[in-house]
Short mmCIF file of C-alpha atoms and ligand atoms in Angstrom, two decimals:
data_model
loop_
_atom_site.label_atom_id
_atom_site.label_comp_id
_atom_site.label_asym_id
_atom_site.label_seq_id
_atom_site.Cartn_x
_atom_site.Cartn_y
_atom_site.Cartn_z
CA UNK Q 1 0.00 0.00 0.00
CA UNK Q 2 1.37 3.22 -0.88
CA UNK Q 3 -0.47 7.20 0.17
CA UNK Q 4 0.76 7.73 -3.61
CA UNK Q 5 -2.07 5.55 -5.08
CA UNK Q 6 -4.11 5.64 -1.89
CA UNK Q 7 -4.00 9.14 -0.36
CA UNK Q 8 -4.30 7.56 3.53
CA UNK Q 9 -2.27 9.03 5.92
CA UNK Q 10 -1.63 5.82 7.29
CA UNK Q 11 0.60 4.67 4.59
CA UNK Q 12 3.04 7.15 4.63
CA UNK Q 13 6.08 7.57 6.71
CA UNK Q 14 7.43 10.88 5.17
CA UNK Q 15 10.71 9.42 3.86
CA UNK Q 16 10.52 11.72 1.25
CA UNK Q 17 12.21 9.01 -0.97
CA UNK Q 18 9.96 9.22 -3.99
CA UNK Q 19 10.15 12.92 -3.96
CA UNK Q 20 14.17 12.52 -3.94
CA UNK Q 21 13.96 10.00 -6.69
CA UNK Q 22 11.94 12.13 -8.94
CA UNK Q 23 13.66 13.09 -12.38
CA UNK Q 24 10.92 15.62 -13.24
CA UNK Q 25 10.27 18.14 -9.92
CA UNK Q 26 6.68 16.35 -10.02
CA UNK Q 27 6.61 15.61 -6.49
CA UNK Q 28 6.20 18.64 -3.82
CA UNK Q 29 5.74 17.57 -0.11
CA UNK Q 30 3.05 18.89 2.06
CA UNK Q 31 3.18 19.75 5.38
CA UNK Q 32 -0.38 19.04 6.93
CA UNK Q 33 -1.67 21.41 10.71
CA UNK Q 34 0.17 18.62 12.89
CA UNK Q 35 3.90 19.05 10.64
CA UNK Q 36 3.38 15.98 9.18
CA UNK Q 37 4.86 15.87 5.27
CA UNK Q 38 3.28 14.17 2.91
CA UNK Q 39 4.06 14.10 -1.47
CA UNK Q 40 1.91 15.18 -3.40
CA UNK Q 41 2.00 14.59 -7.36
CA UNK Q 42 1.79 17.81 -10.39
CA UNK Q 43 0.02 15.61 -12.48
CA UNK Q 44 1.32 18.10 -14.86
CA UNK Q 45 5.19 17.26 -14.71
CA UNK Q 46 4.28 13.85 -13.75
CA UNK Q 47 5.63 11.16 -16.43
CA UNK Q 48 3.44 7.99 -15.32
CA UNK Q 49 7.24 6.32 -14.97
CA UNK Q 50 6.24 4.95 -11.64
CA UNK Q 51 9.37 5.31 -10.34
CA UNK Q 52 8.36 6.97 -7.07
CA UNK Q 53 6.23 4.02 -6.50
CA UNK Q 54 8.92 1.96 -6.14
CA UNK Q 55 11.07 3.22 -3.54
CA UNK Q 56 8.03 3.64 -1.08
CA UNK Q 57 8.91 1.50 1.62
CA UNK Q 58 5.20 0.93 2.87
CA UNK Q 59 4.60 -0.67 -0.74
CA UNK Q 60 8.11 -2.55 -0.83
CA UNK Q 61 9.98 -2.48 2.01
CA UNK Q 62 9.06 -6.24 2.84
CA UNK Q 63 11.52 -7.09 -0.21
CA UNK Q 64 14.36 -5.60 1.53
CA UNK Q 65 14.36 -7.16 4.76
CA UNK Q 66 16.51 -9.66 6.30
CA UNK Q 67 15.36 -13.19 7.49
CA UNK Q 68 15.76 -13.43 11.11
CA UNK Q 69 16.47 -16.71 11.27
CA UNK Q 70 19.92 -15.98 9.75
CA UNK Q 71 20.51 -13.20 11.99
CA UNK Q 72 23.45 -13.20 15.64
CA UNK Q 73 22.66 -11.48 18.72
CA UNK Q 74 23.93 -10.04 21.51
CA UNK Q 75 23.76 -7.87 24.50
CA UNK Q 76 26.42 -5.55 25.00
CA UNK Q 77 27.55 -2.13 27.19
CA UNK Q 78 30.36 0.00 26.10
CA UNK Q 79 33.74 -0.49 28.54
CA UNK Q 80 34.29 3.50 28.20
CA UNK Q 81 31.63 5.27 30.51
CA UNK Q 82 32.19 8.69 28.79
CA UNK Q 83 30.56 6.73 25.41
CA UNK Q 84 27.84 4.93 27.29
CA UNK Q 85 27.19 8.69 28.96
CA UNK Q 86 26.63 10.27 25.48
CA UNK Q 87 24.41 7.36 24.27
CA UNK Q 88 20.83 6.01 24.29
CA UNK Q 89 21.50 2.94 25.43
CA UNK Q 90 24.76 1.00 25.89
CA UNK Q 91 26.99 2.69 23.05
CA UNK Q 92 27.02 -0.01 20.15
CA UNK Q 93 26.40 2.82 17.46
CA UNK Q 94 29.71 4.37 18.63
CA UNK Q 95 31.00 0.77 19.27
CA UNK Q 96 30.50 0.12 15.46
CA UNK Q 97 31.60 3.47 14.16
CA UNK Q 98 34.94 3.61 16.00
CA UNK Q 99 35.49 -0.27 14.15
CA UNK Q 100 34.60 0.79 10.89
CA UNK Q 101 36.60 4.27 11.23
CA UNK Q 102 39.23 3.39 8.76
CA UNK Q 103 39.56 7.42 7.43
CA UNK Q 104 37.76 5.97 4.37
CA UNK Q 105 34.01 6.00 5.87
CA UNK Q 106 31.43 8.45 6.26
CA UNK Q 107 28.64 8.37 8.60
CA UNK Q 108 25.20 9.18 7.59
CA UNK Q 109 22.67 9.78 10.66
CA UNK Q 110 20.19 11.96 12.64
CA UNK Q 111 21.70 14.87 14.49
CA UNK Q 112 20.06 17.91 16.51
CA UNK Q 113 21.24 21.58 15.86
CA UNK Q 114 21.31 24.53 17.64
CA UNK Q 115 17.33 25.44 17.04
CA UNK Q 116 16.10 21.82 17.80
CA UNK Q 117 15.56 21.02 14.07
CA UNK Q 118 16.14 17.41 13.71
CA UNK Q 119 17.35 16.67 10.10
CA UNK Q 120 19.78 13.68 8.62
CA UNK Q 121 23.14 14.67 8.04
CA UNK Q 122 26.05 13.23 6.47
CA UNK Q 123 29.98 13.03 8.20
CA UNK Q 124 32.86 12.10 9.03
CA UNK Q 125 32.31 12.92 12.43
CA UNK Q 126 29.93 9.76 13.47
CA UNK Q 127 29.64 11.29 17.37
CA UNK Q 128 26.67 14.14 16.05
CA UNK Q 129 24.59 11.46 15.38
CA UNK Q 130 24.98 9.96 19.13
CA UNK Q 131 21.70 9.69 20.91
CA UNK Q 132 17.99 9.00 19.90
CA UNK Q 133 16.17 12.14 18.91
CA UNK Q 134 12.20 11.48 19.69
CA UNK Q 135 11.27 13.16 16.71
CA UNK Q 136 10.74 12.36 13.12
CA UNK Q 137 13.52 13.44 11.45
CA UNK Q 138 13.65 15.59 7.87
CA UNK Q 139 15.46 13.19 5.42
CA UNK Q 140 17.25 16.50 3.99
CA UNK Q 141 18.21 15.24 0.82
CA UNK Q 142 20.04 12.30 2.65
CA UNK Q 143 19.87 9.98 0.01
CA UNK Q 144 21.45 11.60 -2.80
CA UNK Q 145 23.97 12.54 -0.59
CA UNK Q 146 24.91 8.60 0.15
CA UNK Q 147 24.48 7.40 -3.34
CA UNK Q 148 27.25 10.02 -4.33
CA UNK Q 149 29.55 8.87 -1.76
CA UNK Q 150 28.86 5.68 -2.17
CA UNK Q 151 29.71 6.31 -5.85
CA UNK Q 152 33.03 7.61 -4.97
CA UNK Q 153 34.05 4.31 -3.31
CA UNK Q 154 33.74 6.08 0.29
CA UNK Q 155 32.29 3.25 2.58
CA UNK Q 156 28.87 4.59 3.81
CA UNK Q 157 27.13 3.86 7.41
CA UNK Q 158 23.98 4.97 7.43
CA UNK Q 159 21.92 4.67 10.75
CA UNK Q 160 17.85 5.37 10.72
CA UNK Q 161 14.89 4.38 11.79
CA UNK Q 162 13.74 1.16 9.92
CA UNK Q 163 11.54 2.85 7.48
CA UNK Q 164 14.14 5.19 6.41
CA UNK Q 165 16.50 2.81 6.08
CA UNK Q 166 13.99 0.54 3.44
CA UNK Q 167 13.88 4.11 2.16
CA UNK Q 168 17.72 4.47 0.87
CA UNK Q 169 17.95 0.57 0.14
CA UNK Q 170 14.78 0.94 -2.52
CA UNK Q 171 15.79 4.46 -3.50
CA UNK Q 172 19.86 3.02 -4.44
CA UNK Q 173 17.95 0.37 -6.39
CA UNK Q 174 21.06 -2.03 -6.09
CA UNK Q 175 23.62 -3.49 -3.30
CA UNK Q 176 26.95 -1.18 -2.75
CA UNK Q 177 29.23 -3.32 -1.08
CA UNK Q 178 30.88 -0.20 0.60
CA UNK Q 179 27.32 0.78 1.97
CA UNK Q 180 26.01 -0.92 5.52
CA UNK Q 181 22.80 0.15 7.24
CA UNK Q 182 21.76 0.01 10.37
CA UNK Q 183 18.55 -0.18 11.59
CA UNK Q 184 17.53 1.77 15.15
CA UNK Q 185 14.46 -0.23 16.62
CA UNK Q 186 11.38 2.30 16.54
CA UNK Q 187 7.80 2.60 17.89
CA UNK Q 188 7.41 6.18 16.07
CA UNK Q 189 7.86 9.78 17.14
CA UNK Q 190 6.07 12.97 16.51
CA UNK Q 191 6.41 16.07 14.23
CA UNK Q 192 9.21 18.69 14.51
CA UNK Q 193 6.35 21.08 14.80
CA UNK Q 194 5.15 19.48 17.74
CA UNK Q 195 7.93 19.16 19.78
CA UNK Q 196 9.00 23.03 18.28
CA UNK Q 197 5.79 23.72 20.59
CA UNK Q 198 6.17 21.77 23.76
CA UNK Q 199 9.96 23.87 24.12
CA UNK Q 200 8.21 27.16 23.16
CA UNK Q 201 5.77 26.12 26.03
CA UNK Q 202 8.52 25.12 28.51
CA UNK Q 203 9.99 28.89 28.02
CA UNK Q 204 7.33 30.57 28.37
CA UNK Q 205 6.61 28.82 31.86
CA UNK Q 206 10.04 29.23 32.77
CA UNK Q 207 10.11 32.49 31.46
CA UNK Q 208 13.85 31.20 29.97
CA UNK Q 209 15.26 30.46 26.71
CA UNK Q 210 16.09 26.77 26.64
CA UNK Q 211 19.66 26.53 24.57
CA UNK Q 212 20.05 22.91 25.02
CA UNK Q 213 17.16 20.05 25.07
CA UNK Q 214 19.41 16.38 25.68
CA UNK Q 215 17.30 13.09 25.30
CA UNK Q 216 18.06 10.29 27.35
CA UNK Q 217 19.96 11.97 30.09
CA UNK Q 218 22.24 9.75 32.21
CA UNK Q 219 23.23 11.84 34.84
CA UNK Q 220 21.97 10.78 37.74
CA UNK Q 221 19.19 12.20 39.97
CA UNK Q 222 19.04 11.22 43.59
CA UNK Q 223 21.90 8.77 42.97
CA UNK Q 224 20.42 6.79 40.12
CA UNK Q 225 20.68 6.86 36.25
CA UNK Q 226 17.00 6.96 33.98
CA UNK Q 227 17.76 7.01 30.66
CA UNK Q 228 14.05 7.76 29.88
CA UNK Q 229 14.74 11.39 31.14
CA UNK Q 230 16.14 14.36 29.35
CA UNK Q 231 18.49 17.11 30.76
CA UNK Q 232 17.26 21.04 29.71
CA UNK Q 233 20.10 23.75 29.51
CA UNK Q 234 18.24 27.77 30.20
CA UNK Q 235 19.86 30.66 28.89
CA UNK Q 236 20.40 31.92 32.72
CA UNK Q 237 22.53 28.89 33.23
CA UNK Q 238 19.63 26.61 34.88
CA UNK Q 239 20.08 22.88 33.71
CA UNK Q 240 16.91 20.50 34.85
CA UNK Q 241 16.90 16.75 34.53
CA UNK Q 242 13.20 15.84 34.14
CA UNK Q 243 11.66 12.45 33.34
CA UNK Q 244 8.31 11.55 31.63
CA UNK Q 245 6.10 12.96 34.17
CA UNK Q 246 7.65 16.21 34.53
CA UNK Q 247 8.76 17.26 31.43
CA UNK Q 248 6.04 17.81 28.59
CA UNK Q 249 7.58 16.83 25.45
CA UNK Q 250 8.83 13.39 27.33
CA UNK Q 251 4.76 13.06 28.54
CA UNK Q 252 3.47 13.92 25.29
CA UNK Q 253 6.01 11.09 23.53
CA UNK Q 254 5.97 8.60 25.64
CA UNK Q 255 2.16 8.66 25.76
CA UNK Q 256 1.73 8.02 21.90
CA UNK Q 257 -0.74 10.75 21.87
CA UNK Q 258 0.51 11.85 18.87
CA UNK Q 259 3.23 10.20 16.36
CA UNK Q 260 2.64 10.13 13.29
CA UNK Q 261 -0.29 8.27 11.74
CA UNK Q 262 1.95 5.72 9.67
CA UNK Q 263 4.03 4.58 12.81
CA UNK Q 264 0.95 2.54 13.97
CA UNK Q 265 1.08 0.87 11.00
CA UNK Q 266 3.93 0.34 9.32
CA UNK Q 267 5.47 -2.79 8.40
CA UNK Q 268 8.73 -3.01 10.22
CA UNK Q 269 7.70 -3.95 13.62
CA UNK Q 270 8.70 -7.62 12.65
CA UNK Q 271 11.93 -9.87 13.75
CA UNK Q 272 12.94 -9.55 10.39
CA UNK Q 273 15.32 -6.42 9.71
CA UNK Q 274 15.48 -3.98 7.28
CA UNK Q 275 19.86 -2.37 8.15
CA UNK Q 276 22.63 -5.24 8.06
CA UNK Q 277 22.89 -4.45 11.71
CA UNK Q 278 20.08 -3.69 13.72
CA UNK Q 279 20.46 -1.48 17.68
CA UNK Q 280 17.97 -1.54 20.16
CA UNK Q 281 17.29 -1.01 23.72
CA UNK Q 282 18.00 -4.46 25.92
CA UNK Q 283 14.26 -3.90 27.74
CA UNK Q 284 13.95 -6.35 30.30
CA UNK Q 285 17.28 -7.59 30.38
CA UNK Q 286 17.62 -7.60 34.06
CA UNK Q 287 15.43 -11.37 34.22
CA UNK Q 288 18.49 -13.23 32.42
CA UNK Q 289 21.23 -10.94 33.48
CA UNK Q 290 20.21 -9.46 37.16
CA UNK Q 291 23.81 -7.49 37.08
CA UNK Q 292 22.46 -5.39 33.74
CA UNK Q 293 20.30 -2.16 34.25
CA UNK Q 294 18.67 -0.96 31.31
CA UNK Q 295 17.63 2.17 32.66
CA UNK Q 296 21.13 3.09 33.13
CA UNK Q 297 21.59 1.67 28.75
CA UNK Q 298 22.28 -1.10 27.92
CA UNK Q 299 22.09 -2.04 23.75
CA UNK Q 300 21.09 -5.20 22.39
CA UNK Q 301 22.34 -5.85 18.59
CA UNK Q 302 21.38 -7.82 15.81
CA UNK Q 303 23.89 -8.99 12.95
CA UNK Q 304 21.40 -9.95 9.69
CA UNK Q 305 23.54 -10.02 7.50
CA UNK Q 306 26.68 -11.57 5.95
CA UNK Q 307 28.46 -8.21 5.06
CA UNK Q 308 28.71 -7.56 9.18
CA UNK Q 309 29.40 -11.27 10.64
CA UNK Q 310 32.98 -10.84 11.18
CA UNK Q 311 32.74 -7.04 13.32
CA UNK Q 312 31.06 -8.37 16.70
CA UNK Q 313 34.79 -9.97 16.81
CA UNK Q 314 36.19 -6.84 16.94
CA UNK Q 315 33.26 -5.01 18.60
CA UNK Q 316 33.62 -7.60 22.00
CA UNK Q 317 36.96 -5.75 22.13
CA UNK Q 318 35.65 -2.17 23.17
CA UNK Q 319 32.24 -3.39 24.78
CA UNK Q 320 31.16 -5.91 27.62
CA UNK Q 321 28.76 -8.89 25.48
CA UNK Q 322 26.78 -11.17 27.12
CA UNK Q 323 24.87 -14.33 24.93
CA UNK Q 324 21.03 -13.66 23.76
CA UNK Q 325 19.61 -15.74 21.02
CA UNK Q 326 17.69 -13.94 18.23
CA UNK Q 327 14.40 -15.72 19.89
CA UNK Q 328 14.76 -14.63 22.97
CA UNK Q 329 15.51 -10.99 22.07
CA UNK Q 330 12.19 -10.78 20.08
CA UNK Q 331 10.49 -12.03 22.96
CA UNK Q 332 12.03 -9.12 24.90
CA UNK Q 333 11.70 -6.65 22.68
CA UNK Q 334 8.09 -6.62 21.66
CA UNK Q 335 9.26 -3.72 18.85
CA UNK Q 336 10.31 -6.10 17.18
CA UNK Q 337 7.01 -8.02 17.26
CA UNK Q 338 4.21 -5.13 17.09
CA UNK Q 339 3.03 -2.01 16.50
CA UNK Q 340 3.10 0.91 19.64
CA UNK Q 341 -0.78 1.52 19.56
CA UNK Q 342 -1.54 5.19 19.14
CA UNK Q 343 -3.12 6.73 22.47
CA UNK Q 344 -7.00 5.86 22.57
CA UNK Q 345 -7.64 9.83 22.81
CA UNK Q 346 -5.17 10.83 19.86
CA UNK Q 347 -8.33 11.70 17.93
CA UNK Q 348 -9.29 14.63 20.70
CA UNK Q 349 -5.97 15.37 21.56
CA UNK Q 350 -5.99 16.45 17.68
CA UNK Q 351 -9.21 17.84 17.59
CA UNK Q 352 -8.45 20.53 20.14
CA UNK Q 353 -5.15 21.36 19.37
CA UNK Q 354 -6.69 22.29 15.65
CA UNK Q 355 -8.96 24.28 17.80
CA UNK Q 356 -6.30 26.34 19.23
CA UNK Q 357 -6.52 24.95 23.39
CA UNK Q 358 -3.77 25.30 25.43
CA UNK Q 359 -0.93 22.83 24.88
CA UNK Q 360 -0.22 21.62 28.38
CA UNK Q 361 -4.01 21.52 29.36
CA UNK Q 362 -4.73 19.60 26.19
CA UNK Q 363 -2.09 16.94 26.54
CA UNK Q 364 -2.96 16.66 30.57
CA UNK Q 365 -6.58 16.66 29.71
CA UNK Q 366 -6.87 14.56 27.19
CA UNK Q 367 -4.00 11.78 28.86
CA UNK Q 368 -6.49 11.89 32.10
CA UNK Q 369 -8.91 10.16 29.63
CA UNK Q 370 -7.08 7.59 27.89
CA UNK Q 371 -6.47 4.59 28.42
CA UNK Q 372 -2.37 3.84 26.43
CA UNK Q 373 -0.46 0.48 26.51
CA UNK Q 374 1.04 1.04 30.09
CA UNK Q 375 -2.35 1.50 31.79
CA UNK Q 376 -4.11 -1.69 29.90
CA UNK Q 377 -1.02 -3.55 31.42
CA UNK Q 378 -1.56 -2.72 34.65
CA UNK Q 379 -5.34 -3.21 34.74
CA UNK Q 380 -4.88 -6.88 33.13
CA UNK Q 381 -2.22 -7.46 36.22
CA UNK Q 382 -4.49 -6.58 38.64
CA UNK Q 383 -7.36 -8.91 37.29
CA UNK Q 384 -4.87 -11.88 36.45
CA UNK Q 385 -2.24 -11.36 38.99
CA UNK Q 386 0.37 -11.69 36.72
C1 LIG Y 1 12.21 7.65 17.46
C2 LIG Y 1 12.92 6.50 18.10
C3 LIG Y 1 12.19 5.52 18.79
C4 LIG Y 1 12.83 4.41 19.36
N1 LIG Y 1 12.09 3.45 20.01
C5 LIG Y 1 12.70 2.35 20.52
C6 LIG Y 1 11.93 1.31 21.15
O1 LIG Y 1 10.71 1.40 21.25
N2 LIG Y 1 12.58 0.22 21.61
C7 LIG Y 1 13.94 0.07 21.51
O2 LIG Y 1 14.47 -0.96 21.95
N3 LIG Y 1 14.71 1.04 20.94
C8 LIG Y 1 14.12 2.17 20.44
N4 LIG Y 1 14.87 3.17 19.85
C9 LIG Y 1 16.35 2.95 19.70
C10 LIG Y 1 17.16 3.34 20.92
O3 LIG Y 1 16.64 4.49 21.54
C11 LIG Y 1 18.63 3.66 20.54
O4 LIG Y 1 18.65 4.62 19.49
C12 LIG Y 1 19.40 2.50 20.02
O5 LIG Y 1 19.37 1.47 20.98
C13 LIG Y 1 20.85 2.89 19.73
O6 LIG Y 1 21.48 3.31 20.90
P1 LIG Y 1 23.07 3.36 21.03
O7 LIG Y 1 23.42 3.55 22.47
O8 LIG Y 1 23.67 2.17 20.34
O9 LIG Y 1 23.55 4.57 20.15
P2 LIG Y 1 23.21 6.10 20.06
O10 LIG Y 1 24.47 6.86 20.06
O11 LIG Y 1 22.19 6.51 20.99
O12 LIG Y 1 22.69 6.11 18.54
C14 LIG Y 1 21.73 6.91 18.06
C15 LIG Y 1 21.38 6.40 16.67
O13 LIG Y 1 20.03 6.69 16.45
C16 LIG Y 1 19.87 7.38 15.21
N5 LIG Y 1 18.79 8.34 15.44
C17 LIG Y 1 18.73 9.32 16.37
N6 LIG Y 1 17.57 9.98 16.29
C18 LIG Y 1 16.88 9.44 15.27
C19 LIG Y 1 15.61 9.72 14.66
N7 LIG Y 1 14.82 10.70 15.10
N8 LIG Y 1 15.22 8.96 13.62
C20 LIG Y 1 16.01 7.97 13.13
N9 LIG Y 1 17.21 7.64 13.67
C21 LIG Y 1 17.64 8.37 14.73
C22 LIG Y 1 21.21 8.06 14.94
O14 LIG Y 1 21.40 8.20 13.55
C23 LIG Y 1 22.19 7.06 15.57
O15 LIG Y 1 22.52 6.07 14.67
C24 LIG Y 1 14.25 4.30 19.28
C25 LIG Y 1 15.00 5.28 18.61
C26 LIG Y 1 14.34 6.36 18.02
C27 LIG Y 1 15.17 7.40 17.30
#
């Protein structure tokens, strides 16, 4: 399925892949009242060629994926503590950049700049992609940008969500050897315009400019890491380290109340991987290894394919692994099994923020109502005591 042919919001991630691929300008995207982008086609310009079609990875990213079966696993933290600091969860992005450093190799990524805008990038420099970014990212022209350096013979590691990642592979229309992806396990994020809003609201209840917004903060507060919390920098020097129920961007995202329409439905939360390597979050880790804490990061990585095989060998050299089969890893992660429902009240959430309420009372309001993933949990333990 593909918004292209179908026009439903549901099928389209904003990859902006067909509208890269596009010899004739016929493709302009969209941005709908929640920042969303969508393509739309000038019939006009518009050669019936179909190639924008085919790099849609909602209509054919199942063709690029890896089978599972074939796939190694393992659980691993970073030895350096200053690399596990500035990561999401134990470091293996870093891990696997510093390996494949060879001077020959650029990085291709999502980084964060100085106004929040969240945008892929391509560098030498792998460390500005370091840490997960809750927000959908703009693709930027990113995959152009690979396919030349790719091209040139530069080895290319690109690093994206799933979709994204489907995105290049269709868009390149052929295997580079000198190219390896990697997939970062996702259960969707929101629009830049959203979380553009929930700063602007901080500062104006601070009454402070916020010059710095860090996800996943691991400093500790009252002695103990959460990497589920973010750090703010203010202007005035203030620096806050809030977690999901104080800060409002971290509330609004971790609630679902309002990713984007297509990360309900997209066809990538499956055991089978779309990046030669794919890096997640070792959830629940703790029940086979009691001396891991995965609030405090810890990564989980899969190898799918052949290309990568041989770099957990040198990877075990710079990080702590402990043993997971693929199986159980899937049964950890559930990610990797289904889709992060959207919030039962996304629909009124959206319906009043089109009608102009307040941002905080609307999120608080309308997450007083719902009922999201963690709440069903916790109602089905207290009927099955389980
Ligand atoms: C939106 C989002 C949702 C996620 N949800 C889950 C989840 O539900 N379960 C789970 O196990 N893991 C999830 N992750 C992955 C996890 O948070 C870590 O990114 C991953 O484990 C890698 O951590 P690291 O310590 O190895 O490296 P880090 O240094 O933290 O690596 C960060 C990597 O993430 C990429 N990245 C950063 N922001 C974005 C973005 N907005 N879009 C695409 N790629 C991005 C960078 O290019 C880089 O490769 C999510 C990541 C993102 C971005």
């Amino acid at each position: 399925m593909t918004y292209l042919n179908n026009k439903q919001t549901k099928d389209c991630c904003g990859c902006k892949a067909c509208y890269e691929i596009c010899n004739h300008n016929a493709i302009v995207m969209k941005t709908d009242a929640l920042g969303f982008a969508y393509p739309e086609i000038d019939e006009n310009k518009c050669t019936h060629c179909n190639l924008c079609r085919s790099v849609c990875p909602f209509e054919n990213g199942d063709n690029v994926k890896f089978d599972n079966e074939k796939s190694v696993s393992v659980v691993a933290v970073h030895k350096d503590s200053e690399v596990c600091f500035n990561s999401s969860s134990g470091g293996a992005y870093s891990c696997l950049c510093e390996v494949l450093d060879d001077g020959n190799t650029y990085f291709a990524g999502v980084t964060i700049d100085e106004n929040f805008k969240v945008y892929h990038d391509i560098s030498e420099d792998y460390k500005i992609f370091r840490k997960s970014k809750y927000v959908m990212s703009d693709t930027n022209g990113i995959f152009k940008k690979v396919k030349a350096c790719l091209e040139e013979g530069k080895r290319v590691v690109f690093s994206s969500s799933p979709c994204q990642v489907a995105a290049l592979k269709l868009f390149l229309r052929k295997d580079y050897e000198n190219l390896i992806t990697v997939d970062v396990v996702c259960r969707g994020a929101p629009s830049q315009k959203l979380f553009d809003e929930c700063l602007k609201y901080t500062e104006k209840e601070e009454n402070n400019k916020i010059i710095k917004y860090i996800f996943k903060n691991k400093k500790p507060v009252n002695g103990k890491i959460n990497c589920r919390s973010c750090e703010i920098l203010f202007e005035n020097g203030k620096s806050v380290c809030r977690d999901s129920k104080s800060d409002l961007y971290l509330k609004f995202f971790n609630s679902y109340l309002c990713k984007r329409e297509s990360c309900n439905s997209c066809n990538f939360y499956t055991p089978d991987r779309v990046g030669d390597i794919t890096l997640m979050d070792a959830w629940h880790i703790e029940k086979i290894y009691p001396e891991l804490n995965p609030l405090e990061g810890v990564s989980a990585i899969m190898f799918n394919s052949d290309k990568v095989k041989n770099i957990l060998d040198e990877m075990k050299k710079e990080m702590n692994t402990y043993d997971i089969s693929t199986q159980k890893l899937i049964e950890l992660n559930r990610t990797l099994r289904i889709a992060g429902p959207h919030n039962t009240h996304r629909n009124l959430f959206i319906k009043n923020y089109l009608k102009g309420k307040d941002l905080r009372k609307n999120i608080e309001s309308s997450l007083k109502k719902s009922l999201n993933y963690a709440k069903i949990m916790a109602i089905k333990k207290k009927i099955f005591h389980k």
